[in-house]
């Protein structure tokens, strides 16, 4: 008899939220829920934290999450800031694209990210339950029943809500019968990490765009570098093989001194057919996967956790109505589709044959010369261009940007976002008076909600922006009617 079946055992408590998988995304969700007072349980099949080399690039929107979770300072101490992307063309020409402080990623190996998040979780009173594997999931009577196996035996956990963060081969996803729609990416990649000698700019990611093949090359903390490029199947996974790749496709003066790892990998481009089944949500690689080129996967997953956690915590704590959870899927599906599209195109550009590679390099020069790379591509890769469908507004409210104000579903510009650094709904009013929003002598009104904090910025133009806990705009406008719509929006979603 397993301990869960022991009649002398006290009846199990229902946990408000069970998280499956303590990869970085599950850990971030656990931290965010604990921060909001929801004591989520988190179970992990592996006995030890994963030490493999995977995500290294953390983009600025992710760093904002790290700030909220209290791990940014330590991450910045351990990591390495990237200031530029250098595209080295076959002609020997170098296109240097300065990223600008708002787009600079931090290079930090995934195992360190996970460690920081797990430590933060422990500070918040949570704990990863290791060697606990979820083997079955079912939903009935408004609860989720989860069967887990561990060295102690089998246990049946009952939860109000379940978050599946169990990675690309998600067992929960398959138990829920959710299709993982997409296909295998035809390219095959080598990924090596170690130390090299030779002169290179450490604060840049280097793309060597040759006519017969490309490599990407970036410095990592502690004097290590990462080298990656598409290779034919069977390519030698040795120091000689990596050196040959560097010699043939790189600048020609870099020597491998020592390798920590050489691996090969291929990837898939897939998005789950749905991100929610009843009381179960998919986040992270369980929800989507794509080529790691461009360093997007972990960032996308952490934004899933960020999007879901304030909504779920609000519902569990009784401050938000359950209907708010309906917005998770359309918002995050749109974000996933955008990233999968972007990485798909980026991968194709990176792996072109010789003739097309020549055209690519000419086009890339033109994009750099006209500033398109800097103005459009850099913020796209940084993750700033994700825009949510406006599912919270009333259907008749047109989706538009009112007189220069940020539209619903977007992030407010930096100058406004900085005035709003708090964790709940935030109302920013703009106008000449410092007591509220005034237009042609009339107050726009007052938004009532216990969840709201208010800031006013004195300026000639009048308006308001209502920002959600995850930093996205919920409503904006300049007229009393728009202000009333924002009031109704808050009333609809708050309990
Ligand atoms: C080579 C490579 C390079 C990459 N580079 C980047 C990059 O630079 N930037 C970037 O953003 N992304 C990158 N990625 C992607 C990134 O690594 C993933 O997106 C990220 O690991 C996803 O995190 P996750 O928490 O969703 O899943 P995972 O990290 O896979 O974690 C899932 C966890 O669930 C556990 N689990 C699985 N099944 C069960 C079960 N039944 N019961 C309990 N626990 C279970 C697993 O043991 C695991 O710990 C890269 C990926 C690869 C392969």
PDB file of C-alpha atoms and ligand atoms in Angstrom, residues 20-26 43-46 53-57 110 132-134 165-168 171 191 226 265 283-286 292 295-299, ligand 1:
ATOM      1  CA  UNK A  20       4.559  20.719 -12.432  1.00  0.00           C
ATOM      2  CA  UNK A  21       8.232  21.202 -13.338  1.00  0.00           C
ATOM      3  CA  UNK A  22      10.917  23.263 -11.587  1.00  0.00           C
ATOM      4  CA  UNK A  23      12.705  24.518 -14.681  1.00  0.00           C
ATOM      5  CA  UNK A  24      13.183  28.286 -14.726  1.00  0.00           C
ATOM      6  CA  UNK A  25       9.623  28.922 -15.899  1.00  0.00           C
ATOM      7  CA  UNK A  26       7.933  26.816 -13.201  1.00  0.00           C
ATOM      8  CA  UNK A  43       6.982  19.260  -7.931  1.00  0.00           C
ATOM      9  CA  UNK A  44       9.960  18.242 -10.046  1.00  0.00           C
ATOM     10  CA  UNK A  45      10.756  14.821 -11.487  1.00  0.00           C
ATOM     11  CA  UNK A  46      14.544  15.215 -11.399  1.00  0.00           C
ATOM     12  CA  UNK A  53      23.846  24.464 -21.118  1.00  0.00           C
ATOM     13  CA  UNK A  54      20.707  25.999 -22.541  1.00  0.00           C
ATOM     14  CA  UNK A  55      19.335  29.546 -22.374  1.00  0.00           C
ATOM     15  CA  UNK A  56      21.902  32.269 -21.852  1.00  0.00           C
ATOM     16  CA  UNK A  57      20.282  35.452 -23.152  1.00  0.00           C
ATOM     17  CA  UNK A 110      20.312  28.882 -17.397  1.00  0.00           C
ATOM     18  CA  UNK A 132       8.355  13.765  -7.619  1.00  0.00           C
ATOM     19  CA  UNK A 133       7.083  12.838 -11.080  1.00  0.00           C
ATOM     20  CA  UNK A 134       3.561  13.566 -12.275  1.00  0.00           C
ATOM     21  CA  UNK A 165       5.732  23.892 -16.722  1.00  0.00           C
ATOM     22  CA  UNK A 166       7.098  20.455 -17.501  1.00  0.00           C
ATOM     23  CA  UNK A 167       9.032  21.318 -20.632  1.00  0.00           C
ATOM     24  CA  UNK A 168       8.893  20.492 -24.295  1.00  0.00           C
ATOM     25  CA  UNK A 171       3.527  14.795 -19.832  1.00  0.00           C
ATOM     26  CA  UNK A 191      26.732  24.120 -29.735  1.00  0.00           C
ATOM     27  CA  UNK A 226      29.481  30.002 -26.735  1.00  0.00           C
ATOM     28  CA  UNK A 265      20.768  19.684 -31.235  1.00  0.00           C
ATOM     29  CA  UNK A 283       3.429  27.663 -19.711  1.00  0.00           C
ATOM     30  CA  UNK A 284       7.018  27.725 -21.001  1.00  0.00           C
ATOM     31  CA  UNK A 285       8.328  25.005 -23.307  1.00  0.00           C
ATOM     32  CA  UNK A 286       5.280  22.889 -22.451  1.00  0.00           C
ATOM     33  CA  UNK A 292      17.041  28.699 -29.897  1.00  0.00           C
ATOM     34  CA  UNK A 295      17.666  33.416 -27.592  1.00  0.00           C
ATOM     35  CA  UNK A 296      13.912  33.730 -27.148  1.00  0.00           C
ATOM     36  CA  UNK A 297      12.550  30.515 -25.577  1.00  0.00           C
ATOM     37  CA  UNK A 298      13.164  31.085 -21.913  1.00  0.00           C
ATOM     38  CA  UNK A 299      12.158  34.727 -22.210  1.00  0.00           C
TER      39      UNK A 299
HETATM   40  C1  LIG B   1      20.732  24.530 -26.875  1.00  0.00           C
HETATM   41  C2  LIG B   1      19.681  25.455 -26.372  1.00  0.00           C
HETATM   42  C3  LIG B   1      19.974  26.817 -26.262  1.00  0.00           C
HETATM   43  C4  LIG B   1      19.003  27.687 -25.796  1.00  0.00           C
HETATM   44  N1  LIG B   1      19.302  29.028 -25.699  1.00  0.00           N
HETATM   45  C5  LIG B   1      18.354  29.889 -25.278  1.00  0.00           C
HETATM   46  C6  LIG B   1      18.644  31.295 -25.067  1.00  0.00           C
HETATM   47  O1  LIG B   1      19.763  31.776 -25.253  1.00  0.00           O
HETATM   48  N2  LIG B   1      17.625  32.089 -24.613  1.00  0.00           N
HETATM   49  C7  LIG B   1      16.381  31.598 -24.337  1.00  0.00           C
HETATM   50  O2  LIG B   1      15.494  32.368 -23.934  1.00  0.00           O
HETATM   51  N3  LIG B   1      16.091  30.268 -24.482  1.00  0.00           N
HETATM   52  C8  LIG B   1      17.033  29.415 -24.930  1.00  0.00           C
HETATM   53  N4  LIG B   1      16.754  28.076 -25.028  1.00  0.00           N
HETATM   54  C9  LIG B   1      15.431  27.591 -24.641  1.00  0.00           C
HETATM   55  C10 LIG B   1      15.310  27.396 -23.129  1.00  0.00           C
HETATM   56  O3  LIG B   1      16.337  26.574 -22.654  1.00  0.00           O
HETATM   57  C11 LIG B   1      13.948  26.812 -22.773  1.00  0.00           C
HETATM   58  O4  LIG B   1      12.972  27.631 -23.372  1.00  0.00           O
HETATM   59  C12 LIG B   1      13.730  26.758 -21.258  1.00  0.00           C
HETATM   60  O5  LIG B   1      14.514  25.762 -20.658  1.00  0.00           O
HETATM   61  C13 LIG B   1      12.268  26.444 -20.932  1.00  0.00           C
HETATM   62  O6  LIG B   1      12.115  26.366 -19.555  1.00  0.00           O
HETATM   63  P1  LIG B   1      10.916  25.540 -18.932  1.00  0.00           P
HETATM   64  O7  LIG B   1      11.004  25.791 -17.448  1.00  0.00           O
HETATM   65  O8  LIG B   1       9.666  25.828 -19.650  1.00  0.00           O
HETATM   66  O9  LIG B   1      11.248  24.015 -19.267  1.00  0.00           O
HETATM   67  P2  LIG B   1      12.455  23.114 -18.789  1.00  0.00           P
HETATM   68  O10 LIG B   1      13.646  23.948 -18.513  1.00  0.00           O
HETATM   69  O11 LIG B   1      12.564  22.031 -19.774  1.00  0.00           O
HETATM   70  O12 LIG B   1      11.954  22.540 -17.397  1.00  0.00           O
HETATM   71  C14 LIG B   1      10.924  21.553 -17.312  1.00  0.00           C
HETATM   72  C15 LIG B   1      11.086  20.817 -15.985  1.00  0.00           C
HETATM   73  O13 LIG B   1       9.971  19.943 -15.818  1.00  0.00           O
HETATM   74  C16 LIG B   1      10.436  18.721 -15.257  1.00  0.00           C
HETATM   75  N5  LIG B   1       9.469  17.669 -15.598  1.00  0.00           N
HETATM   76  C17 LIG B   1       9.249  17.107 -16.813  1.00  0.00           C
HETATM   77  N6  LIG B   1       8.282  16.177 -16.740  1.00  0.00           N
HETATM   78  C18 LIG B   1       7.868  16.151 -15.444  1.00  0.00           C
HETATM   79  C19 LIG B   1       6.882  15.403 -14.745  1.00  0.00           C
HETATM   80  N7  LIG B   1       6.115  14.485 -15.363  1.00  0.00           N
HETATM   81  N8  LIG B   1       6.730  15.602 -13.417  1.00  0.00           N
HETATM   82  C20 LIG B   1       7.480  16.531 -12.765  1.00  0.00           C
HETATM   83  N9  LIG B   1       8.436  17.280 -13.379  1.00  0.00           N
HETATM   84  C21 LIG B   1       8.613  17.097 -14.710  1.00  0.00           C
HETATM   85  C22 LIG B   1      11.796  18.515 -15.915  1.00  0.00           C
HETATM   86  O14 LIG B   1      12.604  17.642 -15.169  1.00  0.00           O
HETATM   87  C23 LIG B   1      12.335  19.939 -15.951  1.00  0.00           C
HETATM   88  O15 LIG B   1      13.093  20.270 -14.807  1.00  0.00           O
HETATM   89  C24 LIG B   1      17.709  27.186 -25.460  1.00  0.00           C
HETATM   90  C25 LIG B   1      17.445  25.816 -25.558  1.00  0.00           C
HETATM   91  C26 LIG B   1      18.396  24.962 -26.010  1.00  0.00           C
HETATM   92  C27 LIG B   1      18.087  23.484 -26.127  1.00  0.00           C
END
